[in-house]
XYZ file of C-alpha atoms in Angstrom:
667
model
C 66.081 190.794 87.074
C 64.209 192.363 84.176
C 64.644 191.481 80.517
C 66.879 194.444 79.758
C 69.391 193.480 82.455
C 69.296 189.844 81.371
C 69.920 190.849 77.811
C 72.684 193.249 78.874
C 74.369 190.556 80.986
C 74.211 187.966 78.216
C 75.591 190.320 75.596
C 78.340 191.498 77.968
C 79.390 187.895 78.694
C 79.443 187.108 74.984
C 81.576 190.205 74.338
C 84.020 189.231 77.137
C 84.393 185.700 75.759
C 84.891 187.036 72.250
C 87.491 189.500 73.506
C 89.289 186.675 75.353
C 89.355 184.546 72.226
C 90.556 187.514 70.232
C 93.303 188.210 72.745
C 94.374 184.528 72.663
C 94.439 184.646 68.892
C 96.510 187.826 69.005
C 99.027 186.337 71.482
C 99.263 183.067 69.552
C 99.780 184.798 66.260
C 102.354 187.151 67.723
C 104.237 184.195 69.304
C 104.183 182.301 66.019
C 105.424 185.388 64.235
C 108.215 185.824 66.778
C 109.215 182.145 66.430
C 109.196 182.445 62.683
C 111.334 185.569 62.851
C 113.783 183.957 65.266
C 114.094 180.770 63.202
C 114.472 182.799 60.032
C 117.236 184.884 61.610
C 119.036 181.753 62.963
C 118.785 180.043 59.579
C 120.055 183.162 57.872
C 122.999 183.259 60.302
C 123.821 179.583 59.597
C 123.759 180.117 55.844
C 125.730 183.352 56.136
C 128.350 181.811 58.376
C 128.636 178.747 56.092
C 129.196 180.973 53.088
C 131.728 183.082 55.075
C 133.667 179.953 56.078
C 133.626 178.774 52.462
C 134.892 182.168 51.215
C 137.773 182.284 53.738
C 138.708 178.711 52.952
C 138.807 179.377 49.210
C 140.913 182.504 49.852
C 143.257 180.386 51.956
C 143.646 177.860 49.108
C 144.180 180.758 46.656
C 146.959 182.206 48.873
C 148.612 178.759 48.949
C 148.655 178.740 45.166
C 150.135 182.254 45.181
C 152.921 181.010 47.509
C 153.737 178.170 45.178
C 153.608 180.283 41.995
C 155.338 183.449 43.240
C 157.122 182.264 46.376
C 160.660 182.464 44.836
C 160.834 186.126 45.903
C 161.203 186.557 49.660
C 158.993 189.683 49.845
C 156.124 188.052 47.991
C 156.566 184.829 49.891
C 156.304 186.633 53.204
C 153.201 188.600 52.119
C 151.407 185.571 50.686
C 152.256 183.392 53.648
C 150.948 186.063 56.042
C 147.705 186.262 54.110
C 147.554 182.476 54.054
C 147.794 182.378 57.846
C 145.161 185.128 58.185
C 142.639 183.310 56.007
C 143.417 180.066 57.836
C 142.656 181.786 61.147
C 139.475 183.390 59.830
C 138.342 180.036 58.468
C 138.887 178.462 61.904
C 136.907 181.247 63.593
C 134.006 180.935 61.138
C 133.811 177.166 61.445
C 133.733 177.476 65.227
C 130.864 180.000 65.034
C 129.064 177.744 62.618
C 129.440 174.739 64.937
C 127.919 176.798 67.746
C 124.960 177.736 65.537
C 124.329 174.167 64.397
C 122.504 171.610 66.460
C 125.005 168.902 67.591
C 124.953 165.488 65.992
C 122.974 166.722 63.011
C 124.215 166.108 59.463
C 125.212 169.751 59.136
C 127.063 169.713 62.449
C 128.875 166.456 61.557
C 129.889 167.872 58.135
C 131.128 171.091 59.770
C 133.036 169.159 62.441
C 134.639 166.929 59.766
C 135.583 170.088 57.808
C 137.221 171.542 60.918
C 139.368 168.426 61.398
C 140.206 168.194 57.687
C 141.125 171.896 57.675
C 143.522 171.463 60.572
C 145.119 168.455 58.846
C 145.371 170.496 55.616
C 147.171 173.299 57.441
C 149.669 170.945 59.001
C 150.465 169.236 55.685
C 150.916 172.627 53.932
C 153.425 173.724 56.575
C 155.325 170.413 56.561
C 155.697 170.657 52.791
C 157.038 174.204 53.093
C 159.485 173.234 55.854
C 160.939 170.418 53.735
C 161.672 172.656 50.704
C 162.870 176.011 51.953
C 163.443 178.227 50.276
C 161.098 177.708 47.414
C 162.555 177.576 43.991
C 161.271 176.799 40.577
C 162.297 173.217 41.077
C 160.941 172.836 44.615
C 157.520 174.238 43.447
C 156.835 171.094 41.479
C 157.874 168.816 44.288
C 155.753 170.649 46.838
C 152.766 170.646 44.548
C 153.181 166.939 43.895
C 153.393 166.272 47.637
C 150.241 168.211 48.658
C 148.222 167.793 45.450
C 144.586 166.844 46.172
C 144.656 167.293 49.933
C 142.257 170.329 49.694
C 139.578 168.316 47.931
C 138.155 166.745 51.072
C 137.753 170.075 52.984
C 136.215 171.674 49.899
C 133.678 168.886 49.515
C 132.950 169.005 53.231
C 132.449 172.774 53.037
C 130.020 172.329 50.125
C 128.145 169.781 52.229
C 127.994 172.289 55.103
C 126.575 175.007 52.810
C 124.057 172.606 51.223
C 123.047 171.330 54.648
C 122.596 174.916 55.865
C 120.370 175.755 52.888
C 118.389 172.560 53.346
C 118.078 173.331 57.053
C 116.820 176.802 56.216
C 114.167 175.485 53.825
C 113.024 172.847 56.320
C 112.764 175.369 59.156
C 110.865 177.835 57.002
C 108.448 175.095 55.928
C 108.033 174.110 59.546
C 107.321 177.745 60.492
C 104.781 178.110 57.694
C 103.012 174.927 58.744
C 103.030 176.042 62.340
C 101.546 179.425 61.449
C 98.865 177.780 59.271
C 97.953 175.476 62.130
C 97.692 178.428 64.517
C 95.568 180.426 62.037
C 93.287 177.440 61.510
C 92.889 176.977 65.257
C 92.097 180.679 65.653
C 89.573 180.564 62.782
C 87.826 177.506 64.199
C 87.796 179.076 67.629
C 86.293 182.347 66.376
C 83.661 180.601 64.217
C 82.753 178.255 67.004
C 82.544 181.032 69.543
C 80.452 183.259 67.259
C 78.121 180.355 66.497
C 77.801 179.595 70.178
C 77.186 183.264 70.945
C 74.462 183.549 68.308
C 72.834 180.355 69.539
C 72.893 181.604 73.103
C 71.442 184.964 72.090
C 68.718 183.279 70.017
C 67.918 180.943 72.863
C 67.889 183.831 75.315
C 65.692 185.993 73.054
C 63.285 183.112 72.499
C 63.243 182.284 76.192
C 62.887 185.771 77.602
C 61.224 187.732 74.737
C 59.640 185.650 71.965
C 58.076 182.977 74.145
C 56.440 185.470 76.544
C 55.224 187.532 73.584
C 53.689 184.413 71.993
C 51.988 183.589 75.274
C 50.737 187.180 75.617
C 49.516 187.146 71.990
C 47.621 183.904 72.523
C 46.043 185.330 75.650
C 45.136 188.594 73.858
C 43.669 186.682 70.892
C 41.633 184.523 73.241
C 40.384 187.553 75.168
C 39.549 189.398 71.904
C 37.353 186.439 70.917
C 35.459 186.860 74.168
C 36.904 183.816 75.953
C 37.619 185.051 79.483
C 37.765 181.646 81.206
C 41.253 180.476 80.211
C 44.130 180.511 82.673
C 47.045 182.895 82.197
C 50.512 181.473 83.061
C 52.563 183.243 85.705
C 56.187 184.131 85.079
C 58.917 185.989 86.958
C 59.161 189.639 87.884
C 60.474 190.796 84.512
C 58.546 192.718 81.899
C 56.988 189.554 80.437
C 55.743 188.559 83.869
C 54.352 192.032 84.457
C 52.641 191.940 81.036
C 50.987 188.601 81.735
C 49.976 189.787 85.184
C 48.455 192.943 83.660
C 46.577 190.818 81.110
C 45.326 188.612 83.911
C 44.040 191.663 85.745
C 42.493 192.930 82.494
C 40.810 189.565 81.918
C 39.321 189.626 85.392
C 38.156 193.227 84.910
C 36.666 192.366 81.520
C 34.881 189.369 82.995
C 33.344 191.585 85.653
C 32.502 194.285 83.086
C 31.057 191.699 80.715
C 28.808 190.411 83.434
C 27.608 193.913 84.193
C 27.251 194.586 80.450
C 25.087 191.525 79.976
C 22.866 192.694 82.776
C 22.714 196.166 81.282
C 22.048 194.708 77.819
C 19.185 192.732 79.217
C 17.702 195.845 80.801
C 18.433 197.826 77.634
C 16.751 195.186 75.485
C 13.663 195.527 77.613
C 13.734 199.316 77.298
C 14.387 199.068 73.535
C 11.492 196.686 73.161
C 9.226 199.105 75.015
C 10.536 202.059 73.010
C 10.178 200.083 69.781
C 6.548 199.430 70.549
C 6.088 203.102 71.323
C 7.913 204.074 68.122
C 5.857 201.666 66.048
C 2.736 203.215 67.464
C 4.157 206.709 66.831
C 5.241 205.742 63.293
C 1.811 204.381 62.580
C 0.326 207.629 63.838
C 2.820 209.614 61.737
C 2.040 207.505 58.684
C -1.655 208.115 59.183
C -0.903 211.805 59.728
C 1.263 211.954 56.588
C -1.378 210.162 54.595
C -3.979 212.499 55.993
C -1.737 215.459 55.145
C -1.244 214.233 51.577
C -4.949 213.689 51.208
C -5.603 217.115 52.686
C -3.073 218.793 50.365
C -4.454 216.969 47.325
C -8.006 217.850 48.318
C -7.156 221.453 49.128
C -5.164 221.760 45.896
C -8.149 220.596 43.908
C -10.750 222.445 45.951
C -8.738 225.693 45.947
C -7.598 225.556 42.346
C -11.106 224.885 41.002
C -12.755 228.074 42.304
C -9.513 230.004 41.829
C -9.453 228.992 38.159
C -13.043 230.152 37.798
C -12.243 233.470 39.489
C -9.188 234.060 37.282
C -11.078 233.057 34.125
C -14.102 235.255 34.837
C -11.832 238.126 35.826
C -9.937 237.844 32.544
C -13.211 237.710 30.625
C -14.426 240.831 32.438
C -11.121 242.569 31.717
C -11.526 241.663 28.032
C -15.038 243.227 28.263
C -16.703 240.099 26.961
C -19.739 240.854 29.124
C -19.825 244.528 28.315
C -17.789 247.638 28.952
C -16.272 248.374 32.381
C -15.327 251.721 33.814
C -11.893 252.662 35.148
C -12.743 251.839 38.749
C -14.052 248.439 37.800
C -10.939 247.830 35.677
C -8.663 248.634 38.632
C -10.679 246.338 40.841
C -10.501 243.534 38.311
C -6.719 244.005 38.013
C -6.444 243.771 41.802
C -8.574 240.597 41.793
C -6.425 239.113 39.004
C -3.148 239.957 40.810
C -4.416 238.577 44.119
C -5.615 235.410 42.413
C -2.228 234.853 40.807
C -0.520 235.501 44.147
C -2.827 233.000 45.822
C -2.080 230.424 43.096
C 1.654 230.961 43.618
C 1.259 230.380 47.376
C -0.693 227.163 46.747
C 1.985 225.930 44.330
C 4.779 226.789 46.810
C 3.060 224.912 49.643
C 2.543 221.851 47.438
C 6.145 221.965 46.181
C 7.546 222.164 49.722
C 5.341 219.242 50.743
C 6.604 217.193 47.790
C 10.236 217.972 48.579
C 9.875 217.195 52.268
C 8.147 213.888 51.517
C 10.752 212.928 48.890
C 8.146 212.689 46.144
C 9.580 215.378 43.904
C 11.378 213.833 40.915
C 13.514 215.999 38.671
C 13.291 215.769 34.885
C 16.947 215.975 33.920
C 17.872 217.576 30.624
C 20.503 219.831 29.058
C 19.196 223.398 29.067
C 20.552 226.400 27.135
C 21.589 228.894 29.791
C 20.428 231.843 27.658
C 16.893 230.408 27.557
C 16.901 229.852 31.309
C 17.945 233.441 32.002
C 15.585 234.890 29.406
C 12.576 232.964 30.704
C 13.348 233.800 34.340
C 13.813 237.525 33.710
C 10.639 237.653 31.630
C 8.666 236.302 34.590
C 9.803 239.158 36.857
C 10.128 241.974 34.339
C 6.616 243.352 34.914
C 6.963 243.788 38.726
C 10.496 245.124 38.201
C 9.240 247.700 35.696
C 6.447 248.725 38.036
C 9.102 249.633 40.652
C 11.383 251.124 37.959
C 14.137 248.635 38.749
C 17.117 248.169 36.458
C 17.705 244.498 35.543
C 21.329 243.586 34.766
C 22.515 240.199 33.562
C 25.981 238.786 32.950
C 26.534 235.268 31.589
C 29.981 233.735 31.432
C 30.679 232.840 27.767
C 32.123 229.530 28.963
C 28.658 228.381 30.131
C 26.330 227.371 27.309
C 24.379 224.357 28.613
C 23.512 223.321 32.148
C 22.279 219.922 33.296
C 19.105 220.013 35.370
C 15.324 220.311 35.515
C 14.348 223.378 33.504
C 11.101 224.042 35.367
C 12.713 223.777 38.811
C 15.755 225.843 37.906
C 13.513 228.552 36.512
C 11.429 228.370 39.698
C 14.651 228.771 41.722
C 15.734 231.848 39.765
C 12.265 233.426 39.754
C 12.035 233.061 43.544
C 15.447 234.702 44.042
C 14.678 237.486 41.556
C 11.205 238.001 43.064
C 12.699 238.361 46.544
C 15.277 240.838 45.240
C 12.554 242.913 43.588
C 10.328 242.755 46.666
C 13.016 243.926 49.101
C 14.611 246.553 46.852
C 13.174 250.089 46.936
C 12.063 251.816 43.747
C 14.686 252.698 41.119
C 17.007 250.047 42.540
C 19.258 247.620 40.677
C 18.793 243.850 40.373
C 21.563 241.687 38.919
C 21.872 238.096 37.696
C 25.413 236.730 37.237
C 26.326 233.261 35.959
C 29.994 232.306 36.315
C 31.892 229.064 35.655
C 34.202 228.008 38.476
C 37.815 227.111 37.782
C 38.838 223.516 36.946
C 35.228 222.495 36.137
C 34.260 222.609 39.813
C 30.755 223.902 39.085
C 28.813 226.976 38.091
C 27.699 229.856 40.318
C 24.317 231.547 39.774
C 24.172 234.794 41.758
C 21.222 237.144 42.222
C 22.133 240.451 43.853
C 20.450 243.731 44.674
C 21.087 247.039 46.422
C 18.032 246.722 48.625
C 17.457 246.789 52.377
C 19.891 243.959 53.232
C 19.662 241.364 56.007
C 21.018 241.411 59.560
C 23.751 238.846 60.263
C 21.879 237.118 63.112
C 18.827 236.672 60.866
C 20.666 235.161 57.874
C 20.875 231.690 59.435
C 17.051 231.472 59.553
C 16.420 232.583 55.967
C 16.006 229.099 54.495
C 13.686 227.697 57.169
C 10.056 227.064 56.103
C 7.448 229.721 56.930
C 10.104 232.087 58.291
C 10.075 235.788 57.474
C 12.413 238.409 58.833
C 10.816 240.261 61.692
C 12.104 243.810 61.715
C 10.754 247.219 60.903
C 12.105 247.214 57.336
C 10.648 243.849 56.353
C 7.488 243.579 58.390
C 5.477 245.407 55.728
C 6.290 242.793 53.041
C 3.823 239.929 52.604
C 4.560 236.298 51.868
C 4.593 232.793 53.303
C 8.374 232.529 53.727
C 8.538 229.464 51.443
C 10.430 230.997 48.504
C 13.950 230.668 49.923
C 13.090 227.267 51.392
C 12.243 226.056 47.891
C 15.453 227.636 46.557
C 17.521 225.685 49.066
C 15.658 222.418 48.439
C 15.883 222.777 44.643
C 19.616 223.472 44.828
C 20.157 220.414 47.026
C 18.083 218.216 44.684
C 20.453 219.282 41.893
C 23.481 218.390 44.036
C 24.315 222.002 44.838
C 24.097 224.503 47.672
C 23.059 228.096 48.327
C 24.675 230.826 50.426
C 23.892 234.442 51.204
C 26.021 237.551 51.669
C 24.287 240.698 52.862
C 24.967 244.084 54.428
C 22.048 245.969 55.997
C 21.201 249.050 53.976
C 23.493 248.070 51.073
C 21.941 244.974 49.559
C 22.176 241.184 49.375
C 23.697 238.516 47.141
C 22.287 234.974 46.971
C 24.647 232.502 45.256
C 23.606 229.017 44.123
C 26.470 226.641 43.284
C 25.534 223.719 41.001
C 27.588 220.851 39.536
C 28.838 221.682 36.049
C 31.725 220.889 33.732
C 32.799 222.108 30.317
C 31.719 218.749 28.849
C 28.090 219.754 29.468
C 28.468 222.324 26.681
C 29.078 219.576 24.137
C 25.984 217.572 25.068
C 24.133 218.946 22.029
C 26.858 217.396 19.829
C 26.172 213.872 21.095
C 23.549 211.410 19.951
C 20.883 210.247 22.361
C 21.237 206.836 24.002
C 20.246 203.787 21.996
C 17.453 203.065 24.452
C 15.953 206.507 23.836
C 16.349 206.098 20.069
C 14.670 202.726 20.306
C 11.619 204.460 21.768
C 11.416 206.882 18.845
C 8.166 206.916 16.970
C 9.935 207.217 13.633
C 12.847 205.180 12.304
C 16.161 206.883 11.647
C 15.660 206.881 7.881
C 12.347 208.719 8.286
C 14.018 211.373 10.452
C 16.729 211.876 7.829
C 14.022 212.559 5.255
C 12.284 215.063 7.569
C 12.938 218.756 6.978
C 12.682 220.811 10.183
C 12.676 224.610 10.314
C 13.942 226.299 13.501
C 12.924 229.924 14.057
C 15.017 231.495 16.869
C 16.287 235.070 17.232
C 19.100 234.137 19.671
C 22.107 233.128 17.542
C 23.757 230.935 20.187
C 20.566 229.006 20.945
C 19.771 228.705 17.250
C 23.170 227.185 16.458
C 23.063 224.849 19.471
C 19.552 223.452 18.864
C 20.206 223.213 15.126
C 23.389 221.194 15.644
C 21.651 218.898 18.113
C 18.680 218.165 15.863
C 20.930 217.692 12.853
C 22.935 215.119 14.808
C 19.706 213.260 15.618
C 19.074 212.808 11.903
C 16.880 215.767 10.910
C 17.437 217.991 7.907
C 17.465 221.383 9.679
C 17.034 224.870 8.237
C 17.049 227.875 10.573
C 15.812 231.457 10.518
C 16.414 234.417 12.844
C 13.462 236.680 11.939
C 9.821 236.470 10.905
C 10.336 237.537 7.293
C 13.261 235.147 6.847
C 11.206 232.298 8.282
C 8.367 232.955 5.835
C 10.781 233.026 2.908
C 12.488 229.743 3.922
C 9.177 228.046 4.688
C 7.732 228.876 1.254
C 10.983 227.744 -0.385
C 11.657 224.457 1.462
C 8.165 223.484 2.671
C 9.389 221.977 5.984
C 7.696 218.968 7.568
C 7.683 220.519 11.067
C 8.445 223.991 12.483
C 9.833 225.142 15.853
C 8.595 228.725 16.254
C 9.906 231.375 18.644
C 7.354 234.087 19.539
C 9.495 237.134 20.349
C 11.105 238.017 16.996
C 12.640 241.293 15.842
C 10.398 242.211 12.890
C 7.265 240.055 13.223
C 6.215 237.919 16.179
C 5.767 234.181 15.851
C 2.011 234.417 16.206
C 1.690 236.523 13.045
C 4.156 234.289 11.173
C 2.015 231.278 12.109
C -1.183 232.958 10.900
C 0.402 233.688 7.516
C 1.797 230.167 7.194
C -1.652 228.723 7.812
C -2.889 230.507 4.677
C -0.418 228.551 2.516
C -2.081 225.485 0.968
C 0.859 223.154 1.729
C 1.829 224.559 5.126
C -1.713 224.790 6.464
C -1.393 221.392 8.170
C 2.342 221.480 8.943
C 2.929 220.910 12.696
C 4.142 224.114 14.377
C 5.473 223.937 17.943
C 5.816 227.157 19.918
C 9.228 227.450 21.641
C 9.028 230.619 23.695
C 9.818 232.251 26.995
C 6.199 233.458 27.224
C 4.934 231.418 30.157
C 2.271 233.623 31.713
C -1.331 232.410 32.040
C -3.017 232.669 28.655
C 0.196 232.518 26.606
C -0.335 228.876 25.700
C -3.920 229.561 24.642
C -2.872 232.523 22.463
C -0.302 230.342 20.685
C -2.837 227.622 20.029
C -5.420 230.182 18.817
C -2.873 231.540 16.329
C -2.724 228.090 14.705
C 0.126 226.356 16.514
C -0.148 222.650 17.313
C 1.865 222.528 20.539
C 3.550 224.737 23.097
C 6.973 224.506 24.831
C 7.993 227.132 27.353
C 11.614 228.088 27.723
C 13.883 226.882 29.059
C 13.218 223.704 27.118
C 15.713 220.847 27.347
C 17.241 219.312 24.263
C 15.765 215.891 24.969
C 12.348 217.432 25.654
C 12.435 219.244 22.309
C 13.510 216.031 20.550
C 10.743 213.888 22.044
C 8.102 216.583 21.498
C 9.057 216.727 17.805
C 8.714 212.949 17.496
C 5.139 213.074 18.794
C 4.129 215.234 15.806
C 5.839 213.194 13.065
């Protein structure tokens, strides 16, 4: 029998026993109620009959008094005597009924029996007195009354005793009934409590015996097996579920023991194979390490060996273009321009190869800073404006006003944008449109930098290979374009180093859109309003008091960048004055005589180079440090700034921390 049937049988038996006890309690209570009702009715009858007998007897005595008082008239005498006889008869009938209701030989029965005898004697004496004095007159009334005076006292007292005995009997019987019912209720209560307790104990015992105990045994076995001990014996039980469970666990233990034996053998063989493979891998890793070291040495050597002659070629070409060695004709000038362009292209390829190698080897470290987004866009577009103009492309930019600063490496982000813009220009026919959109995502989930064009587009099956190294699209429309295929690879790697990603959307013949998503939040915009960390301040070359006494002039034509950099430097302790044009900067410089100057080059009325030349003619400002802060980042731009009299050069986009530390080096 399984556990369910055992449990069903036990519960059914308990229910049957409880129903039997309940039925017994119901029968007992109903019997007690019936007895109580019967006794109550009998007692009520005794009391009622006693009171009836007493009433008839008193009426009989009253009629006797009426006979004596008004018996002189024959009509009244006859009527009163008739009523006297009627009440006497009714009294006799009631006392007989009462005697039948009372238990013989009890005090009540004895009092009732004595009343019956006294009542008969009373009736006889009343009649004898009437027979002796007929007819009744006013004189005979006194004699009759004197003769029978007091003979009704004994029956009256006896009747009172009967009534009192009946009432006492009623109270005693009711008390007896109440006690009997209480005893029955107590027996029923004890029986129910005892039976319920016994039932619960039986169920608990049964559950422990048939359910809990087997589960505990199975749990112990499972815990032992889970610890890897497969040698212990498993107890055998009946054919119920617990027995089947233990039998299944026994089978599982045997199967596990067999499997464990096979596993140990396999582990031993696997350990041997792993050891052999490990040796092979160690040898391969050593070879790879030597190869990587050789590659790094090769790249470093090639970088140096290629850059050295390439620098000479570019320098001599520039000198020839500047006609330092004499005049050149138009054909020679075109040839020199071709040499210069090819040299720059070759330098770009060398830089791309080295950058990819650094990224792949994990040696590229980003210089994190907060960069003005306007500077980043301006510097990136300036780098590609010349090739775009040569193909008569229209450059469109849109910057979300919500994005002011972005956290990242300025050089690498500019490299990312220049690569995307360069690709767009390369694969867009003449008179096409190139766009750069910067948009903040909702809920501070990042910023999207999109470069789009209306060029040749990319086939869907080729888009998945775009970001692989040294891969170029191989179709009729793209085969004529040169390149190493490293530009988009660097874009993807740079985005990933910044914690972002890149995706492409393109339709052949309609254009492409490359979108880089980078981490960003609105709190980045307020970075210029925060002081640098104490550790960075501790490294400052000048104490805070010295910075507060330093007057710094910022020359910047972009109002947003001017306000942002000015606020940042003011928060770091500098006394900042700012100018938006060349003439204004000269006026403020002559008026305030600043201790250091940040000079933009591209100004509306006079470029920064000319402003610097004029400042150097002032006796006080001739030695004032001037740092170029410009988007001009082509070869030779740094040299032209230094030749104009500037002390240092920063190319945009320049981070706030970079500007701050560069200023400190000149104080």
